[in-house]
Amino acid sequence: MSALADVIGKARAEGRAALIAYLPVGYPDVDTSIEAMVAAVEGGADVVEVGVPYSDPGMDGPVIQEAVDVAVRAGVGLREVLRAVEAVAAAGAVPVVMSYWNPIERYGVDRFADDLAAAGGAGAITPDLIPDEAAPWLAATERTGLDRVFLVAPSSTDARLAATSAASRGFVYAASTMGVTGTRATVGDAAERLVARTREVSDIAVCVGLGVSNGDQAAEVAAFADGVIVGSAYVRALLDGGGPAAVRELSADLAAGVRRAGVRA
Amino acid sequence: MTLSAHLPAPDVGSGHLDATARPEWPDATGHFGVYGGRFVPEALIAALDELTEAYEAMRVDPAFIEEFDRLQRDYTGRPSPVTEVPKFAELCGGARVLLKREDLNHTGSHKINNVLGQALLTKRIGKTRVIAETGAGQHGVATATAAALMGLSCTVYMGEEDTRRQALNVARMRLLGAEVIPVTTGSRTLKDAINEAFRDWVTNVETTNYVFGTVAGPHPFPTMVRDFQRVIGDEARAQVLQREGKLPDVVLACVGGGSNAIGIFTAFIPDDGVRLVGLEAGGDGVETGRHAATITGGDPGVLHGARSYLLQDANGQTIESHSISAGLDYPGVGPEHAFLHDRGRAEYRPITDAEAMEAFALLCRTEGIIPAIESAHALAGAMKVGQELGPDALLLVNLSGRGDKDVETASRWFGLGDRDEVDPGPGMDTDQQPTEGAVSNDEAVAGQDAGEQA
């Protein structure tokens, strides 16, 4: 069983892709960030990636860095993240934690898995943890039944696509371009090719992240992926001062987008 | 190569890159015990695999070995000499002190050893652009130099804070044709420059190779940089044996990321009787929390692509380090040092800013050698260890770099210039005043007495 696979399967049954929203805990402060996550759900997000603030976010572009930096300086940690997980679950969406590896290792891998499961979290996305280095995390997620989402990239070999998909549970995160997070004018063909290559070696759901910022792009990606992941655009809405209301509005636009694409073949 | 003149010729014609001479670690996937490995986004794995494969082929390729040896000899000026420093040694409990003179290399430090190897590797894998991170600017200058020599385009990431503190090296890099990008994210220092360089690499990996400056980062960097730097210890071991007929009792080196230390330690690792001592930057003192002594004052964790010791808080956030030496001002350390520490093969001790600057002044006055402030930490370590061991001890200290770049910092520390017009050096706040009682222009103290004042 997998909470993420279930929600993605449910969306598929409705003939659409799932909408996955990323927001970091602690920007502009913990309470507002949780309100924003709930607003994302109200606007139509199926899954919320609850972001763990980290001092050295090597895969993130300037937008997410700017917001996360504020949370790091405020001392926001996994205790607050677990509170956000509970709030997202209560709002009716599936919460999945997004964290670089060191905060989890520092908290204690088993302790994190236990506490995340208890808070109602589906699992975690770990952008700088490859399955090759993940033995303790694989064991902890087996024990608790949590999902574990690893990343694939356009540069991944077929062998790595197969191994990474096999190690993942819930979905596999396809990084659409070679680069860091951030909004882009076009998502490009690389994402579609990567999704197709992944499907050749695995049956797991494939969700696409990096670069999607509006309903039209969401529709474009939803035509070939099981889920559309949006991060920087949500964070941008908060950085621009729009607050939870702007997040809700963006979610509605994106939710319409993933429905506009029609049924994936 | 000096080495081949004194030791039996190894199989591939050059000792320091001979596969049989490598330590038995890391394993095939870059683990030094529980340390090392690869904690990076999947997008970089293909590039790291390509680099590993190309490097393993290159390191035993006779054509590469010949080219690398030629560059080291004709361009860097290797072998670097070993200098005995008897007047400085009197301040080290009378122990005998030998310096391995990496300060005499072209570009002024050991950093050139590594970048020449990585630049040759860049050409071998057909990439045309190199990027690098730099703290004090020494690795950036070395990379810009190698790029100019080999016709590669070069971009160097440097924390905005460091570009201000090390303006001279920024100018040097630009003279050499490199683009210097000030990094304004996070703490605006070396660790953020590394983050930014990784972001560039993942975006431009098709054309770009990342020339990493120290024995940290994801596999293969810790191993590859060690292999390129081990020439320091290979030469020094042979030089000491030749002149003394025995090995040193203690080998000392400063440790930031740890490349010069691994460089001089590696040849001595099988010599059980030789103590290996790494000197970390103790800043204001480890107990104050303002330091960069990662092994002494940190815990195991993951930073910049590898598991090692790091300075972190309860949430696993990296803590900003503090040191007067920009080159040691880094909250992480190479995974092999963590491994050597846990095995007890090497010991790591902190040296405060004040202790390092005292040793800095003493070497200037007693021997006419201006060391890099980084290397002054190793000299301060020699003073302590020498006093512990007494006159029978033979100490080998890696003088990893020269102090030209540090003149401004030292001037301010010792109150030599016009205080109001001198920018604060690395690790010094704008309101920080020169040390009370420091030597100044009008009260010069000759020779060994300098230490009484400094």
XYZ file of C-alpha atoms in Angstrom:
719
model
C 0.000 0.000 0.000
C 1.094 3.523 -0.712
C -0.731 6.733 0.120
C 0.887 8.518 -2.823
C 0.122 5.742 -5.307
C -3.481 5.769 -4.092
C -4.046 9.482 -4.604
C -2.315 9.446 -7.995
C -4.418 6.410 -8.978
C -7.564 8.234 -7.932
C -6.675 11.208 -10.128
C -5.942 8.862 -12.993
C -9.385 7.312 -12.522
C -10.762 10.821 -13.010
C -8.841 11.021 -16.260
C -6.295 13.574 -15.072
C -2.859 14.017 -13.552
C -2.351 14.757 -9.865
C -1.334 18.241 -8.738
C 1.563 18.278 -6.285
C 2.351 21.565 -4.544
C 5.636 22.340 -2.810
C 5.888 24.895 -0.027
C 8.627 25.224 2.592
C 7.741 25.289 6.275
C 8.661 28.575 7.933
C 8.202 31.165 5.195
C 7.282 33.833 5.982
C 6.726 32.172 9.369
C 5.605 28.737 10.492
C 1.902 29.515 10.935
C 1.530 31.392 7.652
C 3.384 28.677 5.771
C 0.957 26.087 7.142
C -1.995 28.299 6.187
C -0.524 28.536 2.694
C -0.288 24.752 2.438
C -3.916 24.410 3.476
C -4.811 27.088 0.913
C -2.976 25.090 -1.767
C -5.148 22.105 -0.874
C -8.319 24.206 -0.929
C -7.355 25.452 -4.383
C -7.091 21.891 -5.665
C -3.678 20.368 -4.823
C -3.873 16.603 -4.298
C -0.498 16.293 -2.615
C 1.554 18.826 -0.668
C 5.320 18.531 -0.545
C 6.095 19.839 2.912
C 9.544 21.377 2.516
C 12.158 21.046 5.257
C 14.316 24.178 5.492
C 17.985 23.481 4.839
C 21.020 25.727 4.910
C 22.608 24.301 1.747
C 19.847 23.539 -0.781
C 22.076 22.572 -3.695
C 19.226 21.620 -6.031
C 17.185 24.756 -5.544
C 17.201 27.956 -7.539
C 17.102 31.503 -6.151
C 13.336 31.667 -5.429
C 13.218 28.694 -3.071
C 16.612 29.602 -1.586
C 15.336 33.021 -0.621
C 12.324 31.653 1.233
C 14.142 28.761 2.856
C 16.926 31.025 4.063
C 14.387 32.911 6.173
C 13.121 29.673 7.720
C 16.642 28.404 8.449
C 17.558 31.638 10.178
C 14.396 31.397 12.272
C 15.490 27.950 13.465
C 12.616 26.042 11.865
C 13.196 22.276 12.030
C 11.479 18.918 11.775
C 9.263 19.538 14.793
C 7.507 22.333 12.887
C 7.547 20.251 9.715
C 5.625 17.464 11.430
C 3.042 20.006 12.577
C 2.602 21.085 8.949
C 2.236 17.450 7.893
C -0.633 17.021 10.354
C -2.331 20.189 9.078
C -2.125 19.101 5.431
C -3.536 15.674 6.284
C -6.360 17.326 8.225
C -7.114 19.514 5.202
C -7.743 16.366 3.175
C -4.615 16.154 1.001
C -1.687 13.757 1.123
C 1.400 15.254 2.789
C 4.849 14.121 1.677
C 7.975 15.603 3.198
C 10.628 17.061 0.869
C 14.008 17.102 2.570
C 17.685 17.139 1.856
C 19.266 14.242 3.658
C 21.207 15.832 6.516
C 18.230 17.158 8.519
C 16.736 13.643 8.489
C 19.992 11.972 9.412
C 20.503 14.498 12.201
C 16.992 13.891 13.571
C 17.571 10.127 13.398
C 16.365 8.092 10.420
C 14.182 5.682 12.405
C 12.850 8.359 14.701
C 11.940 10.466 11.666
C 10.121 7.566 9.998
C 8.150 6.804 13.162
C 7.211 10.429 13.808
C 6.314 11.071 10.168
C 4.049 8.022 10.051
C 2.416 9.073 13.314
C 1.772 12.586 11.926
C -0.026 11.125 8.909
C 2.737 11.719 6.364
C 2.862 9.537 3.248
C 6.646 9.444 3.100
C 9.488 11.624 1.879
C 11.160 12.931 -1.261
C 14.931 13.081 -0.819
C 16.587 15.126 -3.596
C 20.197 14.480 -2.594
C 19.811 10.855 -1.519
C 20.292 8.264 -4.240
C 19.149 4.663 -3.588
C 22.815 3.569 -3.589
C 23.345 5.475 -0.303
C 19.902 4.904 1.182
C 20.156 1.582 3.054
C 18.969 2.953 6.445
C 16.113 4.858 4.786
C 15.041 1.822 2.730
C 14.933 -0.204 5.959
C 12.996 2.455 7.881
C 10.409 2.878 5.121
C 9.973 -0.882 4.798
C 9.369 -1.105 8.518
C 6.846 1.766 8.620
C 5.226 1.393 5.192
C 6.153 4.976 4.268
C 6.647 5.996 0.638
C 10.101 6.917 -0.573
C 10.482 9.052 -3.658
C 13.826 9.192 -5.441
C 14.695 11.335 -8.455
C 15.542 10.522 -12.035
C 17.068 13.013 -14.478
C 17.528 13.345 -18.234
C 21.157 12.280 -17.708
C 20.203 9.026 -15.924
C 21.216 5.870 -17.749
C 18.561 3.253 -18.479
C 20.096 1.034 -15.816
C 19.801 3.808 -13.236
C 16.241 4.609 -14.320
C 15.333 0.986 -13.677
C 17.151 0.742 -10.353
C 15.870 4.085 -9.051
C 12.273 3.359 -10.066
C 12.495 -0.065 -8.425
C 13.759 1.501 -5.190
C 11.020 4.157 -5.168
C 7.530 3.731 -3.750
C 4.593 6.105 -4.337
C 6.020 7.708 -7.423
C 9.338 8.556 -9.010
C 10.245 12.228 -9.375
C 11.364 13.099 -12.897
C 13.483 16.252 -12.933
C 12.374 17.789 -16.218
C 15.590 19.559 -17.123
C 19.226 19.525 -16.187
C 19.277 22.325 -13.668
C 17.865 23.651 -10.429
C 14.327 24.501 -9.363
C 12.719 27.620 -10.780
C 10.030 28.732 -13.184
C 10.799 28.457 -16.881
C 9.158 29.768 -20.019
C 8.954 26.275 -21.482
C 9.216 22.862 -19.916
C 10.707 21.325 -23.020
C 10.857 17.903 -24.617
C 13.398 16.474 -22.204
C 10.708 15.850 -19.603
C 8.485 13.938 -21.977
C 11.386 11.812 -23.185
C 12.438 11.101 -19.598
C 8.912 10.030 -18.644
C 8.735 7.747 -21.668
C 12.112 6.190 -20.873
C 11.085 5.630 -17.271
C 7.829 3.976 -18.305
C 9.785 1.533 -20.444
C 11.546 0.150 -17.403
C 8.919 0.504 -14.661
C 5.208 0.625 -13.889
C 5.566 3.167 -11.089
C 3.826 6.538 -11.394
C 6.059 9.253 -12.824
C 5.587 12.860 -11.685
C 7.381 15.747 -13.304
C 8.954 18.683 -11.506
C 11.168 21.690 -12.279
C 9.852 24.582 -14.326
C 6.046 24.431 -14.233
C 4.492 27.723 -13.155
C 0.999 28.099 -14.652
C -2.104 26.235 -15.764
C -1.054 25.992 -19.396
C 2.298 24.428 -18.533
C 0.533 22.132 -16.064
C -1.793 21.010 -18.867
C 1.179 20.418 -21.144
C 2.947 18.221 -18.557
C -0.271 16.505 -17.454
C -0.635 15.194 -21.004
C 2.308 12.821 -20.496
C 2.920 12.530 -16.715
C 1.018 11.045 -13.770
C 1.561 14.108 -11.658
C 2.643 17.712 -12.020
C 4.935 19.125 -9.333
C 4.972 22.885 -8.810
C 7.312 24.582 -6.338
C 8.919 27.892 -7.210
C 5.684 29.401 -8.561
C 3.968 28.792 -5.209
C 6.917 30.215 -3.318
C 6.987 33.190 -5.685
C 3.365 33.909 -4.785
C 4.376 34.148 -1.123
C 7.553 36.137 -1.800
C 5.463 38.650 -3.754
C 3.326 39.164 -0.675
C 0.148 37.513 -1.954
C -0.147 35.335 1.115
C -2.304 32.188 1.326
C -4.930 33.784 -0.937
C -2.468 33.983 -3.834
C -1.471 30.369 -3.200
C -5.115 29.284 -3.346
C -5.591 31.171 -6.619
C -2.492 29.627 -8.192
C -3.629 26.167 -7.075
C -6.992 26.700 -8.765
C -5.300 27.700 -12.031
C -2.977 24.690 -11.902
C -5.790 22.317 -10.885
C -7.766 23.465 -13.927
C -4.645 22.885 -16.003
C -4.175 19.264 -14.983
C -7.824 18.673 -15.839
C -7.620 20.440 -19.199
C -5.040 18.029 -20.553
C -7.543 15.257 -21.019
C -6.899 11.608 -20.441
C -3.375 10.369 -20.862
C -3.139 7.610 -23.417
C 60.713 13.237 -10.204
C 62.784 13.268 -7.058
C 61.079 10.140 -5.864
C 62.347 7.921 -8.614
C 65.887 9.048 -7.892
C 65.801 7.592 -4.398
C 63.358 4.728 -4.482
C 63.068 1.686 -6.698
C 61.269 2.591 -9.896
C 57.585 1.695 -9.654
C 55.782 -0.198 -12.389
C 54.284 2.712 -14.269
C 57.297 4.950 -14.094
C 55.983 7.361 -11.497
C 55.513 6.669 -7.823
C 52.740 8.993 -6.778
C 50.137 7.769 -9.231
C 51.061 4.115 -9.007
C 47.923 2.143 -8.279
C 49.822 -0.223 -6.018
C 50.878 2.674 -3.788
C 47.325 3.719 -2.934
C 45.881 3.141 0.519
C 43.327 0.322 0.628
C 40.544 2.899 1.011
C 38.121 4.094 -0.257
C 35.989 1.220 -1.596
C 34.871 1.089 -5.231
C 32.018 3.529 -4.583
C 34.096 6.062 -2.701
C 33.463 5.138 0.940
C 36.101 5.640 3.592
C 34.501 3.392 6.186
C 31.140 5.077 6.875
C 32.323 8.371 5.355
C 32.415 9.703 1.809
C 30.058 8.360 -0.849
C 27.769 10.437 -3.030
C 24.971 12.571 -1.627
C 24.063 14.554 -4.722
C 21.043 14.961 -7.009
C 20.656 12.129 -9.509
C 21.293 14.609 -12.341
C 24.991 14.713 -11.368
C 25.532 10.974 -11.111
C 26.224 10.526 -14.824
C 28.868 13.253 -14.738
C 30.474 11.792 -11.615
C 30.502 8.346 -13.206
C 32.052 9.762 -16.377
C 34.685 11.552 -14.307
C 35.469 8.441 -12.273
C 35.831 6.243 -15.300
C 37.955 8.732 -17.233
C 40.135 9.383 -14.218
C 40.772 5.719 -13.474
C 41.873 5.242 -17.080
C 43.964 8.407 -17.087
C 45.848 7.821 -13.866
C 47.589 4.741 -15.201
C 48.034 6.046 -18.746
C 51.778 6.531 -19.370
C 51.095 9.507 -21.665
C 49.192 11.293 -18.909
C 51.821 10.438 -16.300
C 54.556 11.848 -18.504
C 52.587 15.043 -19.243
C 51.665 15.537 -15.573
C 55.272 15.019 -14.452
C 56.493 17.449 -17.083
C 54.042 20.146 -15.957
C 54.926 19.610 -12.312
C 58.614 19.928 -13.066
C 58.663 22.697 -15.687
C 55.610 24.749 -14.749
C 55.038 24.290 -11.019
C 58.717 23.939 -10.172
C 58.618 20.545 -8.479
C 60.089 18.988 -6.507
C 59.613 21.625 -3.850
C 62.543 21.739 -1.422
C 62.663 20.772 2.237
C 64.115 23.537 4.409
C 65.385 23.092 7.960
C 64.453 26.047 10.183
C 66.741 25.916 13.249
C 65.927 29.336 14.707
C 62.192 28.720 14.506
C 62.841 25.252 15.952
C 64.231 26.783 19.133
C 60.664 27.919 19.813
C 59.466 24.350 19.283
C 61.040 22.903 22.409
C 64.300 22.494 20.545
C 62.873 19.789 18.306
C 64.269 19.788 14.784
C 61.838 21.246 12.269
C 61.791 20.652 8.520
C 59.431 22.579 6.238
C 58.057 21.113 3.014
C 58.046 24.210 0.827
C 54.780 24.106 -1.117
C 54.815 27.907 -0.762
C 57.459 27.987 -3.499
C 55.183 26.419 -6.116
C 53.956 28.509 -9.016
C 50.805 30.380 -7.869
C 51.995 30.188 -4.285
C 50.485 27.079 -2.771
C 49.873 23.355 -3.080
C 46.601 24.034 -4.938
C 48.347 23.966 -8.328
C 49.200 20.240 -7.899
C 45.523 19.312 -8.052
C 44.287 21.718 -10.708
C 46.882 20.664 -13.272
C 45.663 17.082 -12.919
C 41.999 18.021 -13.114
C 42.574 20.371 -16.062
C 44.264 17.558 -17.986
C 41.291 15.357 -17.127
C 38.906 18.057 -18.392
C 40.638 18.060 -21.764
C 40.633 14.274 -21.830
C 36.839 14.104 -21.442
C 36.419 16.745 -24.147
C 34.945 19.553 -22.053
C 35.854 23.155 -22.761
C 34.834 24.981 -19.617
C 35.874 24.619 -15.990
C 34.218 25.987 -12.885
C 35.652 26.186 -9.397
C 34.805 27.408 -5.924
C 37.255 29.388 -3.881
C 37.489 30.769 -0.362
C 40.765 32.620 0.077
C 41.189 32.642 -3.673
C 44.176 30.271 -3.883
C 42.258 27.458 -5.560
C 40.520 29.975 -7.815
C 43.839 31.470 -8.856
C 45.302 28.024 -9.460
C 42.290 26.979 -11.544
C 42.353 30.222 -13.541
C 46.053 29.605 -14.141
C 45.570 26.057 -15.386
C 42.658 27.188 -17.549
C 44.786 29.888 -19.146
C 47.583 27.399 -19.731
C 45.325 24.822 -21.330
C 42.913 27.081 -23.205
C 39.827 26.375 -21.118
C 37.094 28.845 -20.267
C 36.970 29.398 -16.498
C 34.321 30.606 -14.054
C 35.099 30.914 -10.352
C 32.459 31.186 -7.635
C 33.512 33.123 -4.571
C 31.450 34.288 -1.629
C 30.787 38.017 -1.859
C 32.242 38.374 1.613
C 35.449 36.686 0.436
C 35.732 38.768 -2.756
C 35.902 41.796 -0.505
C 38.376 40.235 1.912
C 40.588 38.828 -0.844
C 40.362 41.534 -3.493
C 43.927 40.902 -4.628
C 43.151 37.324 -5.618
C 39.988 38.441 -7.420
C 42.172 40.735 -9.520
C 44.662 37.919 -10.144
C 41.920 35.610 -11.404
C 40.562 38.290 -13.717
C 44.050 39.030 -15.057
C 44.288 35.334 -15.904
C 41.089 35.584 -17.933
C 38.670 33.971 -15.498
C 35.168 35.163 -14.743
C 34.690 35.670 -10.996
C 31.107 35.486 -9.764
C 30.452 36.853 -6.268
C 27.977 34.592 -4.462
C 25.343 36.452 -2.499
C 23.327 33.548 -1.091
C 23.458 32.107 2.437
C 26.486 33.172 4.440
C 28.222 34.484 1.292
C 31.370 32.473 1.963
C 33.065 29.310 0.719
C 30.265 26.891 1.540
C 27.797 28.958 -0.480
C 30.291 29.252 -3.339
C 30.370 25.434 -3.424
C 26.554 25.287 -3.534
C 26.522 27.752 -6.423
C 29.230 25.859 -8.313
C 27.213 22.634 -7.995
C 24.143 24.474 -9.348
C 26.167 25.695 -12.327
C 27.527 22.206 -12.886
C 24.160 20.471 -12.905
C 22.887 23.043 -15.405
C 25.897 23.065 -17.758
C 27.321 19.610 -17.261
C 27.501 18.825 -20.970
C 30.252 21.371 -21.560
C 31.562 21.946 -18.074
C 33.818 20.148 -15.621
C 33.874 21.054 -11.940
C 37.449 21.388 -10.709
C 36.942 20.782 -7.009
C 39.571 22.289 -4.737
C 39.878 19.922 -1.842
C 39.554 16.303 -0.698
C 35.834 16.741 0.053
C 32.718 16.531 -2.136
C 31.197 13.443 -3.762
C 33.216 10.502 -5.062
C 35.577 10.618 -7.002
C 36.783 14.040 -5.785
C 38.244 12.981 -2.402
C 40.241 10.180 -4.008
C 41.240 12.049 -7.137
C 42.388 15.159 -5.287
C 44.331 12.959 -2.852
C 46.088 11.269 -5.753
C 47.055 14.608 -7.287
C 48.248 16.009 -3.941
C 50.119 12.994 -2.648
C 53.194 14.149 -4.548
C 53.834 16.380 -1.504
C 54.316 13.455 0.856
C 55.939 11.185 -1.704
C 58.635 13.801 -2.282
C 58.965 14.791 1.360
C 59.297 11.212 2.592
C 62.130 10.540 0.156
C 63.772 13.897 0.892
C 63.720 13.366 4.659
C 64.998 9.801 4.310
C 67.806 10.965 2.087
C 68.994 13.793 4.312
C 68.325 12.248 7.732
C 68.510 8.542 7.048
C 65.260 8.143 8.970
C 61.631 9.163 8.875
C 60.237 12.128 10.804
C 58.586 11.447 14.165
C 55.642 13.710 13.418
C 54.125 15.121 10.206
C 52.007 18.231 10.661
C 49.647 20.064 8.308
C 46.746 22.481 8.565
C 43.266 21.135 7.803
C 40.382 23.076 6.276
C 38.924 20.789 3.634
C 42.196 18.956 4.105
C 43.922 18.603 0.731
C 47.419 19.670 1.725
C 47.213 17.461 4.816
C 46.082 14.400 2.876
C 48.771 15.282 0.349
C 51.576 15.034 2.882
C 50.005 12.302 5.087
C 49.345 9.704 2.412
C 52.929 8.575 1.863
C 53.408 8.140 5.619
C 50.219 6.218 6.379
C 51.937 2.796 6.231
C 54.722 4.097 8.527
C 53.211 3.223 11.891
C 55.916 5.034 13.829
C 55.135 8.382 12.208
C 52.499 10.471 13.988
C 50.186 12.415 11.686
C 48.795 15.627 13.180
C 46.190 17.838 11.467
C 45.742 21.356 12.802
C 42.248 22.759 12.513
C 41.280 26.410 12.679
C 40.257 27.095 16.269
C 39.194 30.688 15.537
C 38.406 32.467 18.785
C 38.631 29.097 20.585
C 36.520 25.971 20.118
C 34.691 26.677 23.392
C 33.417 30.018 22.019
C 31.602 28.363 19.102
C 33.391 30.759 16.727
C 35.777 28.364 14.987
C 36.261 26.088 11.995
C 37.581 23.028 13.863
C 35.268 20.539 12.213
C 36.613 17.280 13.636
C 37.392 18.713 17.077
C 34.068 20.505 17.454
C 31.662 18.914 14.941
C 29.688 15.705 14.404
C 29.220 13.266 11.530
C 26.678 14.296 8.911
C 26.258 15.030 5.216
C 27.413 18.205 3.488
C 28.411 19.008 -0.099
C 27.954 15.517 -1.410
C 29.679 13.348 1.198
C 29.346 12.079 4.748
C 32.012 13.425 7.071
C 32.295 15.595 10.153
C 30.654 18.990 9.927
C 29.613 21.917 12.066
C 25.841 21.691 12.411
C 23.052 22.650 14.762
C 20.326 20.467 16.281
C 18.250 20.763 13.073
C 21.100 19.585 10.863
C 21.716 23.061 9.465
C 25.304 23.871 8.653
C 26.770 26.363 11.115
C 28.902 29.188 9.778
C 32.552 28.718 10.571
C 34.968 31.386 11.762
C 38.686 31.656 11.185
C 41.163 34.410 10.475
C 42.307 32.167 7.645
C 39.863 32.273 4.721
C 41.335 29.036 3.389
C 40.416 27.128 6.568
C 37.100 28.906 7.085
C 34.932 25.931 6.089
C 32.394 24.014 8.205
C 33.159 20.648 6.585
C 36.228 18.445 6.146
C 37.251 15.711 3.730
C 35.850 12.242 4.491
C 39.274 10.583 4.605
C 40.215 12.814 7.537
C 37.067 11.707 9.375
C 38.094 8.127 8.662
C 41.720 8.596 9.759
C 40.471 10.297 12.922
C 38.048 7.526 13.846
C 40.704 4.866 13.192
C 43.178 6.770 15.323
C 45.723 6.956 12.503
C 45.765 10.750 12.536
C 45.052 13.204 15.344
C 43.380 16.589 14.943
C 43.921 19.583 17.176
C 42.610 23.145 17.107
C 44.873 26.195 16.796
C 43.342 29.567 17.635
C 43.662 32.671 15.461
C 46.022 34.165 18.056
C 48.262 31.082 18.176
C 48.421 30.933 14.386
C 49.277 34.625 14.090
C 52.018 34.293 16.706
C 53.563 31.444 14.711
C 53.113 33.503 11.541
C 55.108 36.384 13.015
C 57.763 34.090 14.438
C 58.515 32.350 11.152
C 58.767 35.736 9.412
C 61.208 37.055 11.969
C 63.324 33.987 12.605
C 63.622 32.531 9.137
C 62.642 35.201 6.618
C 59.695 33.188 5.347
C 56.206 34.728 5.246
C 53.805 31.780 5.482
C 50.172 31.681 4.495
C 47.994 32.108 7.577
C 46.587 28.651 6.814
C 50.062 27.135 7.038
C 50.773 29.159 10.189
C 48.285 26.878 11.945
C 50.594 23.943 11.194
C 53.568 25.954 12.449
C 51.730 26.704 15.696
C 51.033 22.980 15.973
C 54.755 22.298 15.585
C 55.491 24.698 18.452
C 53.098 22.761 20.707
C 54.108 19.261 19.665
C 57.809 20.171 19.741
C 57.465 21.442 23.293
C 55.728 18.200 24.241
C 58.357 15.948 22.659
C 61.551 17.902 23.282
C 64.852 18.132 21.405
C 65.065 14.559 20.144
C 61.999 14.903 17.934
C 62.125 15.449 14.179
C 59.075 17.349 12.892
C 58.033 17.707 9.260
C 55.647 20.607 8.653
C 53.804 21.189 5.407
C 54.228 24.847 4.547
C 51.290 24.701 2.185
C 51.339 28.271 0.926
C 52.997 31.651 1.066
C 51.638 34.686 2.808
C 51.635 37.370 0.110
C 47.842 37.228 -0.020
C 47.685 37.682 3.765
C 49.751 40.825 4.111
C 46.707 43.018 4.607
C 45.172 40.734 7.226
C 48.473 40.467 9.051
C 49.028 44.221 8.874
C 45.762 44.803 10.583
C 46.285 42.057 13.152
C 49.683 43.431 14.132
C 48.722 47.088 13.696
C 51.377 47.716 11.058
C 49.427 49.929 8.692
C 47.060 52.829 9.062
C 44.299 51.110 10.995
C 41.541 53.303 9.671
C 42.328 52.567 6.066
C 42.869 48.837 6.237
C 39.938 46.563 5.538
C 39.454 43.887 8.118
C 40.932 40.538 7.148
C 39.109 37.228 7.089
C 37.521 36.407 10.389
C 37.914 39.947 11.681
C 35.015 42.278 12.237
C 35.143 45.918 11.250
C 35.185 46.908 14.887
C 37.891 44.410 15.817
C 41.102 46.074 16.881
C 44.639 44.836 16.432
C 45.910 42.619 19.216
C 46.983 44.510 22.274
C 50.758 44.583 22.522
C 51.299 43.426 18.960
C 54.416 44.452 17.149
C 53.911 47.695 15.273
C 55.977 49.863 12.954
C 57.932 51.705 15.571
C 58.700 48.831 17.890
C 60.189 46.146 15.699
C 61.533 43.177 17.594
C 64.249 41.129 15.987
C 64.448 37.403 15.758
C 63.173 35.010 18.347
C 62.060 37.716 20.746
C 59.258 38.515 18.351
C 57.150 35.836 19.957
C 57.311 37.549 23.316
C 55.480 40.463 21.806
C 53.226 39.015 19.175
